[in-house]
C-alpha cells in the first residue's frame, strides 16, 4: 500500500472513530475508540505501517507541541508557574531517575540506559486524552490549566531526557556534568530559537502584508510552517527541537496580539489548526492500535527477554510501571501542596485542597500521543549495527502504559470529580469586567466617529441618530453588567440571546432553501452563510 493511499486510509479511520465515539457510551473516551479501531484494522485488514522513527517524530510532534504552546492560557500558566514547573521538570526528572532504576531492578534484561529511555518515554502526560475522558465530569479549570501547562513542558523535558538516554545506549557512556551543560544549552538555545523564529516570521509577514496586501491562504500556511522551521533549525544546531516548537507556539500568542491579522483570517486559521490537531492526534492513536496486533504477536518472543515463559509477566510489568508512576505523581503532588500550605501559613485562612483533588491529579496523568511517538523513535540498531537492546519490549511496555493509564483514568477520574465542590475562580466577573470595558470603549469610539463623519454635512442629524441607536445597545449592556438595570435584566438578556439565535438559524435555513431551489447563486449563499455563521458562533459562545 503506497503512502498516499495509506494516509487517506488513516484519515478515514480517524473520521470513523469520531462517528463511533458519538454512538458508543459517552463514558468511553475517543482515544480508546481510536486505539480499538486501529487494532481491528491491524488485525483484520492486515494493514502494516512502517515509518522511519525520525520522520514519524518530525511529522507529529512539532505541530502538536506548537499548538499546545499557542493555545494554552498564558495568565493561568504564569499564575501557577511554580506548580507547572514542579510537575513538568522536577517530577519528570524524578520519574526518569526513579522509574529507570525501578525498571532495571524489575527487569534486569533491560540495560540501565534503555530503562532510563523507557522512563523518559512514559514521563510526559497527555491533556487531550484527559479532557476527552472528563467530558461527563469536567475537570476544574485551574486544575486543567495546570495539567495543560505540565503537558506542554513535560513533553519537552521528557523527550530531552529520552535523547540523553538513547545517546548513552548508543555510545555506552554518560557524564552527568556534560549532560547538565548540554541540557542548559539545549534548553536556552531551543527556547531562544523558537521565540526568534516565530517572532521574526510573523514580523516579516506583517510588514510584507502592510505594503503588498495579505490573503488567508498564505497566512495560514506560514503558521503551519513555523513549528517545522523551529524544530528543524534547532535540531540542525544540535539544540532541542521540541523546546523550540513549544516556545514558538507560546511566542505566537504574543506576536499575534498586535499582528493586525483580519478576523476572517483568524477564524479560518483556527479552523485549520483544529482540523490538524484532531487529525494528528487521531492518527497517532489509530497507529497505536494498528501496532498492537504486531506487538502482541511478538509478545512471546519479547517475554523471553525477561527470563520468564508466561505472557502474564508482561501484564504485571505494565501494571507495576503504572503503579510506580501514579505513586511518584501522588507523592510529588502531596509534597508540593504541603510546601505551598507551609508558605501560606501567615495567611488568615489557609485552606487545604481536598484529598480527592490530589488523587485526581495523580490519576489525571494519562499517557498518550507523545509517549507513543517517543517509543517509536527509538533507534532500530546501535552504532555497530547490532539491534537496539530490548526495543520491542520497551515499545510493548510503553503501549501497555498508555492503554492502562487511559482505562484507569476513564474509570476513576469521573468518579473522583463528580460532585466535587471547589472555590469559584472569579472567571465570570473577569469576563463581565472585560465586556464592561469593551462597551465603554465602543461608546467612546462611536461618539468620536459620529462627530467626525457628521462634521460639515447637512444631514448630520441622521449620523447622530444612527450612533445613538448603537450606543443605546452598549448602554443597556453596561447597566446590566454594573447592576443598575432591572434585577431580571440578565434573564431577559438570555431570552433575547436565544431569540436572536433562533432568528439567525431561521435566516440561514431560508438562505440554503433558496440555494437548493436555485433562487440565488452559490456565491451569495456562501457570503450570507458565512456572516450568519459568525453571528451564530458569537451568540452560542455566550451560553
Short mmCIF file of C-alpha atoms in Angstrom, two decimals:
data_model
loop_
_atom_site.label_atom_id
_atom_site.label_comp_id
_atom_site.label_asym_id
_atom_site.label_seq_id
_atom_site.Cartn_x
_atom_site.Cartn_y
_atom_site.Cartn_z
CA UNK A 1 0.00 0.00 0.00
CA UNK A 2 1.59 3.27 -1.08
CA UNK A 3 1.97 6.25 1.20
CA UNK A 4 -0.87 8.30 -0.29
CA UNK A 5 -3.43 5.51 -0.02
CA UNK A 6 -2.26 4.67 3.49
CA UNK A 7 -2.58 8.32 4.59
CA UNK A 8 -6.12 8.52 3.21
CA UNK A 9 -6.97 5.23 4.92
CA UNK A 10 -5.72 6.53 8.28
CA UNK A 11 -7.67 9.79 7.93
CA UNK A 12 -10.82 7.81 7.14
CA UNK A 13 -10.19 5.75 10.27
CA UNK A 14 -9.99 8.96 12.33
CA UNK A 15 -13.32 10.15 10.89
CA UNK A 16 -14.89 6.77 11.61
CA UNK A 17 -13.61 6.87 15.18
CA UNK A 18 -15.34 10.22 15.67
CA UNK A 19 -18.63 8.69 14.48
CA UNK A 20 -18.22 5.63 16.70
CA UNK A 21 -17.32 7.69 19.78
CA UNK A 22 -20.67 9.52 19.45
CA UNK A 23 -22.61 6.28 19.00
CA UNK A 24 -20.95 4.40 21.86
CA UNK A 25 -21.50 5.19 25.57
CA UNK A 26 -20.18 8.63 26.47
CA UNK A 27 -18.04 7.17 29.26
CA UNK A 28 -15.76 5.66 26.61
CA UNK A 29 -13.23 8.35 25.59
CA UNK A 30 -12.35 8.87 21.94
CA UNK A 31 -8.66 7.86 22.26
CA UNK A 32 -9.71 4.37 23.42
CA UNK A 33 -12.14 4.12 20.50
CA UNK A 34 -9.36 5.10 18.09
CA UNK A 35 -6.95 2.58 19.61
CA UNK A 36 -9.58 -0.19 19.36
CA UNK A 37 -10.36 0.76 15.75
CA UNK A 38 -6.67 0.70 14.91
CA UNK A 39 -6.33 -2.75 16.48
CA UNK A 40 -9.23 -4.00 14.36
CA UNK A 41 -7.64 -2.54 11.24
CA UNK A 42 -4.27 -4.07 12.04
CA UNK A 43 -5.71 -7.46 12.96
CA UNK A 44 -8.38 -7.90 10.27
CA UNK A 45 -7.32 -5.68 7.39
CA UNK A 46 -3.67 -6.67 7.85
CA UNK A 47 -2.56 -3.06 7.39
CA UNK A 48 1.08 -2.59 8.30
CA UNK A 49 2.59 0.85 8.78
CA UNK A 50 6.36 1.07 8.65
CA UNK A 51 7.59 4.58 9.36
CA UNK A 52 11.09 5.84 9.83
CA UNK A 53 11.21 6.91 13.51
CA UNK A 54 12.76 10.29 12.69
CA UNK A 55 10.15 11.03 10.03
CA UNK A 56 7.36 9.94 12.38
CA UNK A 57 8.67 12.27 15.07
CA UNK A 58 9.04 15.20 12.66
CA UNK A 59 5.53 14.84 11.25
CA UNK A 60 3.62 14.60 14.51
CA UNK A 61 5.48 16.15 17.45
CA UNK A 62 6.35 19.75 16.32
CA UNK A 63 2.82 20.83 15.26
CA UNK A 64 1.20 19.31 18.37
CA UNK A 65 3.66 20.97 20.76
CA UNK A 66 3.41 24.24 18.82
CA UNK A 67 -0.37 24.25 19.06
CA UNK A 68 -0.30 23.41 22.77
CA UNK A 69 2.01 26.36 23.39
CA UNK A 70 -0.08 28.65 21.20
CA UNK A 71 -3.41 27.92 22.85
CA UNK A 72 -2.51 27.41 26.48
CA UNK A 73 -3.89 30.24 28.69
CA UNK A 74 -0.82 32.38 29.41
CA UNK A 75 -2.11 34.20 32.50
CA UNK A 76 -3.07 30.93 34.16
CA UNK A 77 0.26 29.40 33.15
CA UNK A 78 2.22 32.24 34.76
CA UNK A 79 -0.05 32.31 37.83
CA UNK A 80 0.60 28.62 38.53
CA UNK A 81 4.15 28.64 37.18
CA UNK A 82 5.52 27.06 40.35
CA UNK A 83 3.16 24.09 40.24
CA UNK A 84 3.60 23.68 36.47
CA UNK A 85 7.41 23.78 36.60
CA UNK A 86 7.44 21.42 39.54
CA UNK A 87 5.38 18.84 37.66
CA UNK A 88 6.99 19.43 34.27
CA UNK A 89 10.61 19.48 35.38
CA UNK A 90 11.01 18.17 38.91
CA UNK A 91 8.54 15.31 38.56
CA UNK A 92 9.90 14.36 35.14
CA UNK A 93 13.48 14.15 36.38
CA UNK A 94 12.33 12.22 39.46
CA UNK A 95 10.32 9.88 37.23
CA UNK A 96 13.22 9.26 34.86
CA UNK A 97 15.61 8.54 37.72
CA UNK A 98 13.26 6.61 39.99
CA UNK A 99 11.42 4.62 37.34
CA UNK A 100 14.63 3.97 35.41
CA UNK A 101 16.20 2.32 38.45
CA UNK A 102 12.94 0.53 39.26
CA UNK A 103 12.53 -0.82 35.71
CA UNK A 104 16.10 -2.13 35.58
CA UNK A 105 15.68 -3.72 39.02
CA UNK A 106 12.40 -5.30 37.96
CA UNK A 107 13.62 -6.43 34.50
CA UNK A 108 17.41 -6.90 34.62
CA UNK A 109 17.38 -7.79 30.90
CA UNK A 110 16.78 -4.11 30.15
CA UNK A 111 20.09 -2.19 30.38
CA UNK A 112 20.26 0.92 32.53
CA UNK A 113 20.34 3.33 29.58
CA UNK A 114 17.34 1.64 27.93
CA UNK A 115 15.47 1.58 31.25
CA UNK A 116 16.01 5.33 31.61
CA UNK A 117 14.85 5.75 27.99
CA UNK A 118 11.62 3.89 28.80
CA UNK A 119 11.15 6.00 31.94
CA UNK A 120 11.63 9.17 29.83
CA UNK A 121 9.13 7.89 27.27
CA UNK A 122 6.37 7.32 29.84
CA UNK A 123 7.01 10.55 31.80
CA UNK A 124 5.01 13.01 29.57
CA UNK A 125 1.27 13.27 30.14
CA UNK A 126 -1.45 13.87 27.53
CA UNK A 127 -4.08 16.53 28.39
CA UNK A 128 -6.08 15.78 25.23
CA UNK A 129 -6.74 12.26 26.45
CA UNK A 130 -7.63 13.58 29.91
CA UNK A 131 -10.05 16.20 28.55
CA UNK A 132 -11.71 13.53 26.42
CA UNK A 133 -12.06 11.31 29.47
CA UNK A 134 -13.53 14.08 31.62
CA UNK A 135 -16.35 15.11 29.27
CA UNK A 136 -19.02 13.88 31.67
CA UNK A 137 -17.17 15.08 34.77
CA UNK A 138 -15.49 18.35 33.73
CA UNK A 139 -12.09 18.97 35.24
CA UNK A 140 -11.92 22.18 37.32
CA UNK A 141 -10.49 24.96 35.17
CA UNK A 142 -7.47 25.69 37.33
CA UNK A 143 -6.61 22.01 37.56
CA UNK A 144 -6.95 21.67 33.78
CA UNK A 145 -4.72 24.72 33.24
CA UNK A 146 -2.03 23.13 35.42
CA UNK A 147 -2.34 19.85 33.52
CA UNK A 148 -2.10 21.67 30.19
CA UNK A 149 0.96 23.62 31.26
CA UNK A 150 2.56 20.50 32.68
CA UNK A 151 1.92 18.58 29.48
CA UNK A 152 3.39 21.33 27.33
CA UNK A 153 6.64 21.47 29.27
CA UNK A 154 6.99 17.83 30.31
CA UNK A 155 6.70 16.80 26.67
CA UNK A 156 9.84 18.79 26.04
CA UNK A 157 11.70 17.79 29.22
CA UNK A 158 10.77 14.12 28.85
CA UNK A 159 11.87 13.97 25.23
CA UNK A 160 15.13 15.74 26.06
CA UNK A 161 15.79 13.11 28.75
CA UNK A 162 14.97 10.46 26.15
CA UNK A 163 17.61 11.92 23.88
CA UNK A 164 20.26 11.65 26.58
CA UNK A 165 19.25 8.08 27.44
CA UNK A 166 19.37 6.97 23.79
CA UNK A 167 22.76 8.65 23.35
CA UNK A 168 24.03 6.76 26.40
CA UNK A 169 22.69 3.48 24.99
CA UNK A 170 24.37 4.12 21.64
CA UNK A 171 27.76 5.23 22.99
CA UNK A 172 27.84 3.29 26.25
CA UNK A 173 29.00 6.36 28.20
CA UNK A 174 27.25 9.02 30.25
CA UNK A 175 28.60 12.08 32.07
CA UNK A 176 26.30 13.96 34.45
CA UNK A 177 28.32 17.19 34.10
CA UNK A 178 28.29 17.02 30.30
CA UNK A 179 24.60 16.14 30.33
CA UNK A 180 23.84 19.13 32.58
CA UNK A 181 25.73 21.57 30.36
CA UNK A 182 24.20 20.07 27.25
CA UNK A 183 20.73 20.33 28.76
CA UNK A 184 21.27 24.01 29.57
CA UNK A 185 22.46 24.67 26.03
CA UNK A 186 19.56 22.76 24.51
CA UNK A 187 17.01 24.47 26.75
CA UNK A 188 18.27 28.05 26.34
CA UNK A 189 19.05 27.81 22.64
CA UNK A 190 15.89 25.84 21.89
CA UNK A 191 13.64 28.39 23.57
CA UNK A 192 15.57 31.29 22.01
CA UNK A 193 15.39 29.82 18.51
CA UNK A 194 11.69 29.03 18.83
CA UNK A 195 10.81 32.52 20.02
CA UNK A 196 13.11 34.17 17.47
CA UNK A 197 11.78 32.20 14.50
CA UNK A 198 8.15 32.78 15.45
CA UNK A 199 8.64 36.50 16.11
CA UNK A 200 10.79 37.05 13.04
CA UNK A 201 8.43 35.18 10.73
CA UNK A 202 5.32 36.96 11.97
CA UNK A 203 7.03 40.37 11.87
CA UNK A 204 8.29 39.86 8.32
CA UNK A 205 4.89 38.60 7.20
CA UNK A 206 3.12 41.61 8.72
CA UNK A 207 5.47 44.12 7.10
CA UNK A 208 5.00 42.45 3.74
CA UNK A 209 1.22 42.43 4.20
CA UNK A 210 1.10 46.14 5.04
CA UNK A 211 2.82 47.02 1.77
CA UNK A 212 1.52 44.39 -0.65
CA UNK A 213 -1.68 43.06 0.95
CA UNK A 214 -2.48 39.76 2.61
CA UNK A 215 -4.52 36.65 1.94
CA UNK A 216 -5.77 33.93 4.24
CA UNK A 217 -4.08 31.06 2.37
CA UNK A 218 -0.51 32.30 2.76
CA UNK A 219 -1.14 33.44 6.34
CA UNK A 220 -2.41 30.01 7.37
CA UNK A 221 0.40 28.25 5.50
CA UNK A 222 3.02 30.38 7.26
CA UNK A 223 1.57 29.40 10.65
CA UNK A 224 1.74 25.74 9.61
CA UNK A 225 5.39 26.01 8.60
CA UNK A 226 6.64 27.80 11.73
CA UNK A 227 6.77 24.73 14.05
CA UNK A 228 8.63 22.67 11.45
CA UNK A 229 11.08 25.51 10.81
CA UNK A 230 11.73 25.95 14.54
CA UNK A 231 12.18 22.21 15.03
CA UNK A 232 14.49 21.66 12.04
CA UNK A 233 16.68 24.70 12.72
CA UNK A 234 17.07 23.72 16.39
CA UNK A 235 17.93 20.13 15.52
CA UNK A 236 20.42 21.32 12.90
CA UNK A 237 22.41 23.21 15.55
CA UNK A 238 22.05 20.27 17.98
CA UNK A 239 19.60 22.10 20.18
CA UNK A 240 16.18 20.91 21.39
CA UNK A 241 13.67 20.86 18.57
CA UNK A 242 10.79 20.04 20.90
CA UNK A 243 11.54 23.04 23.13
CA UNK A 244 11.87 25.24 20.04
CA UNK A 245 8.47 24.12 18.73
CA UNK A 246 6.79 24.67 22.11
CA UNK A 247 8.45 28.08 22.60
CA UNK A 248 7.43 29.13 19.08
CA UNK A 249 3.83 28.32 19.96
CA UNK A 250 3.96 30.39 23.14
CA UNK A 251 5.55 33.27 21.23
CA UNK A 252 2.82 33.13 18.58
CA UNK A 253 0.14 34.08 21.11
CA UNK A 254 2.10 37.24 21.99
CA UNK A 255 3.16 38.21 18.47
CA UNK A 256 -0.41 37.89 17.21
CA UNK A 257 -1.78 40.40 19.73
CA UNK A 258 -0.57 43.27 17.56
CA UNK A 259 -0.20 41.46 14.26
CA UNK A 260 -3.19 43.08 12.60
CA UNK A 261 -4.46 39.81 11.18
CA UNK A 262 -8.03 40.16 9.96
CA UNK A 263 -10.80 38.44 11.92
CA UNK A 264 -11.80 36.30 8.93
CA UNK A 265 -8.22 35.01 8.61
CA UNK A 266 -8.06 34.20 12.33
CA UNK A 267 -11.30 32.23 12.12
CA UNK A 268 -10.10 30.24 9.12
CA UNK A 269 -6.68 29.66 10.66
CA UNK A 270 -8.24 28.39 13.87
CA UNK A 271 -10.44 26.02 11.87
CA UNK A 272 -7.42 24.67 10.01
CA UNK A 273 -5.46 24.10 13.21
CA UNK A 274 -8.49 22.46 14.87
CA UNK A 275 -8.70 20.04 11.97
CA UNK A 276 -4.95 19.40 12.05
CA UNK A 277 -4.95 18.75 15.79
CA UNK A 278 -7.89 16.36 15.53
CA UNK A 279 -6.29 14.54 12.60
CA UNK A 280 -2.78 14.19 14.02
CA UNK A 281 -3.91 13.05 17.46
CA UNK A 282 -6.40 10.66 15.91
CA UNK A 283 -3.83 9.17 13.52
CA UNK A 284 -1.37 8.65 16.37
CA UNK A 285 -3.91 6.71 18.45
CA UNK A 286 -5.07 4.73 15.39
CA UNK A 287 -1.43 3.91 14.66
CA UNK A 288 -1.01 2.78 18.25
CA UNK A 289 -3.92 0.41 17.86
CA UNK A 290 -2.65 -0.76 14.48
CA UNK A 291 0.71 -1.63 16.03
CA UNK A 292 -0.85 -3.65 18.87
CA UNK A 293 -1.51 -6.91 16.95
CA UNK A 294 2.07 -6.93 15.74
CA UNK A 295 3.38 -6.04 19.19
CA UNK A 296 1.27 -8.73 20.88
CA UNK A 297 2.19 -11.25 18.20
CA UNK A 298 5.80 -10.85 19.21
CA UNK A 299 4.96 -10.86 22.90
CA UNK A 300 6.05 -14.47 23.38
CA UNK A 301 9.47 -13.71 21.96
CA UNK A 302 9.54 -10.48 23.94
CA UNK A 303 8.74 -12.14 27.25
CA UNK A 304 11.72 -14.42 26.79
CA UNK A 305 13.91 -11.34 27.19
CA UNK A 306 12.64 -11.00 30.76
CA UNK A 307 13.63 -14.54 31.68
CA UNK A 308 10.04 -15.79 32.04
CA UNK A 309 7.77 -18.03 29.99
CA UNK A 310 4.29 -16.76 30.81
CA UNK A 311 2.79 -13.79 28.97
CA UNK A 312 1.15 -12.70 32.23
CA UNK A 313 4.50 -11.35 33.36
CA UNK A 314 4.30 -8.64 30.70
CA UNK A 315 0.93 -7.54 32.08
CA UNK A 316 2.33 -7.49 35.61
CA UNK A 317 5.28 -5.38 34.47
CA UNK A 318 2.92 -2.88 32.82
CA UNK A 319 0.77 -2.63 35.95
CA UNK A 320 3.88 -2.25 38.12
CA UNK A 321 5.12 0.62 35.96
CA UNK A 322 1.69 2.32 36.01
CA UNK A 323 1.52 1.92 39.80
CA UNK A 324 5.02 3.33 40.19
CA UNK A 325 4.19 6.33 38.01
CA UNK A 326 0.99 7.00 39.99
CA UNK A 327 2.81 6.64 43.33
CA UNK A 328 5.54 9.08 42.31
CA UNK A 329 2.96 11.53 40.99
CA UNK A 330 0.85 11.28 44.15
CA UNK A 331 3.88 11.75 46.42
CA UNK A 332 5.16 14.72 44.42
CA UNK A 333 1.74 16.41 44.34
CA UNK A 334 1.19 15.86 48.07
CA UNK A 335 4.64 17.22 49.00
CA UNK A 336 4.22 20.20 46.65
CA UNK A 337 0.85 21.09 48.20
CA UNK A 338 2.23 20.69 51.74
CA UNK A 339 5.05 23.05 50.82
CA UNK A 340 2.55 25.53 49.36
CA UNK A 341 0.47 25.44 52.55
CA UNK A 342 3.63 25.92 54.63
CA UNK A 343 4.44 29.09 52.69
CA UNK A 344 0.84 30.32 53.15
CA UNK A 345 0.74 29.72 56.89
CA UNK A 346 0.84 33.50 57.51
CA UNK A 347 -2.42 34.00 55.61
CA UNK A 348 -5.65 34.42 57.64
CA UNK A 349 -7.41 31.26 56.48
CA UNK A 350 -5.10 28.92 54.56
CA UNK A 351 -7.16 26.12 53.05
CA UNK A 352 -6.03 22.61 52.30
CA UNK A 353 -7.23 21.19 48.96
CA UNK A 354 -9.47 18.13 49.12
CA UNK A 355 -7.69 14.81 49.07
CA UNK A 356 -9.76 13.88 46.06
CA UNK A 357 -8.03 16.65 44.13
CA UNK A 358 -4.61 15.17 44.97
CA UNK A 359 -5.82 11.73 43.93
CA UNK A 360 -7.39 13.14 40.78
CA UNK A 361 -4.12 14.88 39.89
CA UNK A 362 -2.38 11.52 40.21
CA UNK A 363 -4.95 9.69 38.10
CA UNK A 364 -5.03 12.51 35.51
CA UNK A 365 -1.50 11.68 34.40
CA UNK A 366 -2.72 9.65 31.41
CA UNK A 367 -0.17 8.93 28.71
CA UNK A 368 -0.88 9.29 25.03
CA UNK A 369 0.46 10.59 21.72
CA UNK A 370 3.89 11.82 22.85
CA UNK A 371 4.62 8.59 24.70
CA UNK A 372 3.91 6.55 21.57
CA UNK A 373 5.89 8.96 19.39
CA UNK A 374 8.87 8.73 21.73
CA UNK A 375 8.73 4.92 21.90
CA UNK A 376 8.62 4.56 18.12
CA UNK A 377 11.60 6.87 17.67
CA UNK A 378 13.97 4.50 19.44
CA UNK A 379 16.76 3.54 17.00
CA UNK A 380 16.48 0.21 15.26
CA UNK A 381 20.18 -0.56 15.68
CA UNK A 382 23.19 0.56 17.68
CA UNK A 383 26.17 2.30 16.09
CA UNK A 384 27.86 -1.06 15.47
CA UNK A 385 24.85 -2.41 13.58
CA UNK A 386 23.50 -4.71 16.30
CA UNK A 387 19.80 -4.47 17.19
CA UNK A 388 18.86 -1.87 19.80
CA UNK A 389 18.59 -3.79 23.10
CA UNK A 390 15.04 -4.66 24.23
CA UNK A 391 13.45 -2.25 21.73
CA UNK A 392 10.36 -4.44 21.19
CA UNK A 393 9.96 -4.88 24.94
CA UNK A 394 10.18 -1.11 25.51
CA UNK A 395 7.53 -0.45 22.83
CA UNK A 396 5.28 -3.14 24.31
CA UNK A 397 5.59 -1.72 27.82
CA UNK A 398 5.01 1.84 26.56
CA UNK A 399 1.88 0.74 24.71
CA UNK A 400 0.69 -1.08 27.81
CA UNK A 401 1.23 2.02 29.96
CA UNK A 402 -0.76 4.15 27.51
CA UNK A 403 -3.68 1.72 27.45
CA UNK A 404 -3.67 1.13 31.20
CA UNK A 405 -3.43 4.81 32.13
CA UNK A 406 -6.26 5.70 29.74
CA UNK A 407 -8.52 2.95 31.07
CA UNK A 408 -7.76 3.75 34.72
CA UNK A 409 -8.31 7.48 34.18
CA UNK A 410 -11.57 6.90 32.26
CA UNK A 411 -12.94 4.75 35.10
CA UNK A 412 -11.75 6.68 38.15
CA UNK A 413 -11.43 10.35 37.17
CA UNK A 414 -15.17 10.99 36.61
CA UNK A 415 -15.91 9.35 39.98
CA UNK A 416 -13.30 11.45 41.78
CA UNK A 417 -14.51 14.73 40.27
CA UNK A 418 -18.24 14.07 40.47
CA UNK A 419 -19.93 16.43 42.93
CA UNK A 420 -16.63 17.93 44.00
CA UNK A 421 -17.22 21.43 45.40
CA UNK A 422 -14.38 23.81 44.63
CA UNK A 423 -13.97 27.55 45.21
CA UNK A 424 -15.19 29.62 42.29
CA UNK A 425 -12.50 31.14 40.12
CA UNK A 426 -13.91 34.61 39.50
CA UNK A 427 -13.92 33.87 35.77
CA UNK A 428 -17.42 35.27 35.32
CA UNK A 429 -16.58 38.58 36.99
CA UNK A 430 -13.43 38.89 34.92
CA UNK A 431 -15.49 38.31 31.79
CA UNK A 432 -18.02 40.92 32.90
CA UNK A 433 -15.26 43.46 33.60
CA UNK A 434 -13.84 42.88 30.15
CA UNK A 435 -17.23 43.26 28.49
CA UNK A 436 -17.85 46.42 30.51
CA UNK A 437 -14.56 47.98 29.43
CA UNK A 438 -15.19 46.97 25.82
CA UNK A 439 -18.68 48.50 25.84
CA UNK A 440 -17.37 51.81 27.24
CA UNK A 441 -14.63 51.88 24.62
CA UNK A 442 -17.22 51.23 21.90
CA UNK A 443 -19.38 54.16 23.08
CA UNK A 444 -16.37 56.48 23.14
CA UNK A 445 -15.40 55.43 19.62
CA UNK A 446 -18.97 55.90 18.36
CA UNK A 447 -19.10 59.41 19.83
CA UNK A 448 -15.81 60.30 18.19
CA UNK A 449 -16.81 58.80 14.86
CA UNK A 450 -20.24 60.45 14.75
CA UNK A 451 -18.70 63.91 15.13
CA UNK A 452 -16.03 63.13 12.57
CA UNK A 453 -18.46 61.79 9.97
CA UNK A 454 -21.21 64.38 10.55
CA UNK A 455 -18.96 67.44 10.54
CA UNK A 456 -19.99 69.91 7.82
CA UNK A 457 -22.86 67.77 6.49
CA UNK A 458 -26.45 68.89 6.08
CA UNK A 459 -27.81 65.50 7.20
CA UNK A 460 -25.76 65.41 10.42
CA UNK A 461 -28.85 64.50 12.45
CA UNK A 462 -29.02 61.15 10.71
CA UNK A 463 -25.48 60.33 11.85
CA UNK A 464 -26.39 61.27 15.40
CA UNK A 465 -29.48 59.05 15.31
CA UNK A 466 -27.51 56.07 13.98
CA UNK A 467 -24.83 56.48 16.64
CA UNK A 468 -27.48 56.91 19.34
CA UNK A 469 -29.17 53.63 18.41
CA UNK A 470 -25.87 51.81 18.57
CA UNK A 471 -24.86 53.46 21.85
CA UNK A 472 -28.20 52.53 23.42
CA UNK A 473 -27.31 48.87 22.93
CA UNK A 474 -23.97 49.33 24.68
CA UNK A 475 -25.51 51.41 27.49
CA UNK A 476 -28.03 48.64 28.13
CA UNK A 477 -25.15 46.19 28.39
CA UNK A 478 -23.29 48.50 30.79
CA UNK A 479 -26.35 48.90 33.00
CA UNK A 480 -26.81 45.14 33.09
CA UNK A 481 -23.17 44.44 33.94
CA UNK A 482 -22.97 47.17 36.58
CA UNK A 483 -26.18 46.00 38.21
CA UNK A 484 -28.07 49.25 37.62
CA UNK A 485 -30.69 47.60 35.43
CA UNK A 486 -33.76 45.68 36.48
CA UNK A 487 -32.97 42.53 38.52
CA UNK A 488 -34.49 40.43 35.76
CA UNK A 489 -32.30 42.08 33.12
CA UNK A 490 -29.86 39.18 32.93
CA UNK A 491 -32.70 36.70 32.50
CA UNK A 492 -34.24 38.81 29.75
CA UNK A 493 -30.81 39.19 28.17
CA UNK A 494 -30.59 35.39 27.98
CA UNK A 495 -34.09 35.26 26.48
CA UNK A 496 -33.04 37.82 23.89
CA UNK A 497 -29.92 35.81 23.08
CA UNK A 498 -31.97 32.67 22.49
CA UNK A 499 -34.45 34.54 20.31
CA UNK A 500 -31.69 36.14 18.25
CA UNK A 501 -30.00 32.75 17.88
CA UNK A 502 -33.25 31.16 16.68
CA UNK A 503 -33.78 34.03 14.23
CA UNK A 504 -30.24 33.74 12.86
CA UNK A 505 -30.69 30.00 12.32
CA UNK A 506 -34.02 30.64 10.59
CA UNK A 507 -32.27 33.11 8.27
CA UNK A 508 -29.61 30.55 7.47
CA UNK A 509 -32.20 27.86 6.81
CA UNK A 510 -34.03 30.11 4.33
CA UNK A 511 -30.76 31.01 2.58
CA UNK A 512 -29.97 27.35 1.94
CA UNK A 513 -33.55 26.63 0.90
CA UNK A 514 -33.30 29.40 -1.69
CA UNK A 515 -29.97 27.98 -2.83
CA UNK A 516 -31.44 24.48 -3.22
CA UNK A 517 -34.35 25.97 -5.17
CA UNK A 518 -31.80 27.77 -7.39
CA UNK A 519 -33.42 31.10 -6.49
CA UNK A 520 -29.99 32.55 -5.56
CA UNK A 521 -26.44 31.82 -6.62
CA UNK A 522 -23.93 29.85 -4.59
CA UNK A 523 -21.66 32.90 -4.14
CA UNK A 524 -24.46 34.86 -2.50
CA UNK A 525 -25.40 31.90 -0.32
CA UNK A 526 -21.80 31.41 0.82
CA UNK A 527 -21.36 35.08 1.70
CA UNK A 528 -24.61 35.29 3.68
CA UNK A 529 -24.00 31.89 5.27
CA UNK A 530 -20.56 32.96 6.47
CA UNK A 531 -21.95 36.14 8.00
CA UNK A 532 -24.71 34.23 9.77
CA UNK A 533 -22.26 31.57 10.96
CA UNK A 534 -20.08 34.22 12.61
CA UNK A 535 -23.05 35.72 14.46
CA UNK A 536 -24.28 32.23 15.40
CA UNK A 537 -20.83 31.36 16.77
CA UNK A 538 -20.68 34.56 18.84
CA UNK A 539 -24.16 34.06 20.32
CA UNK A 540 -23.54 30.37 21.02
CA UNK A 541 -20.26 31.18 22.79
CA UNK A 542 -22.17 33.37 25.27
CA UNK A 543 -24.04 30.36 26.59
#
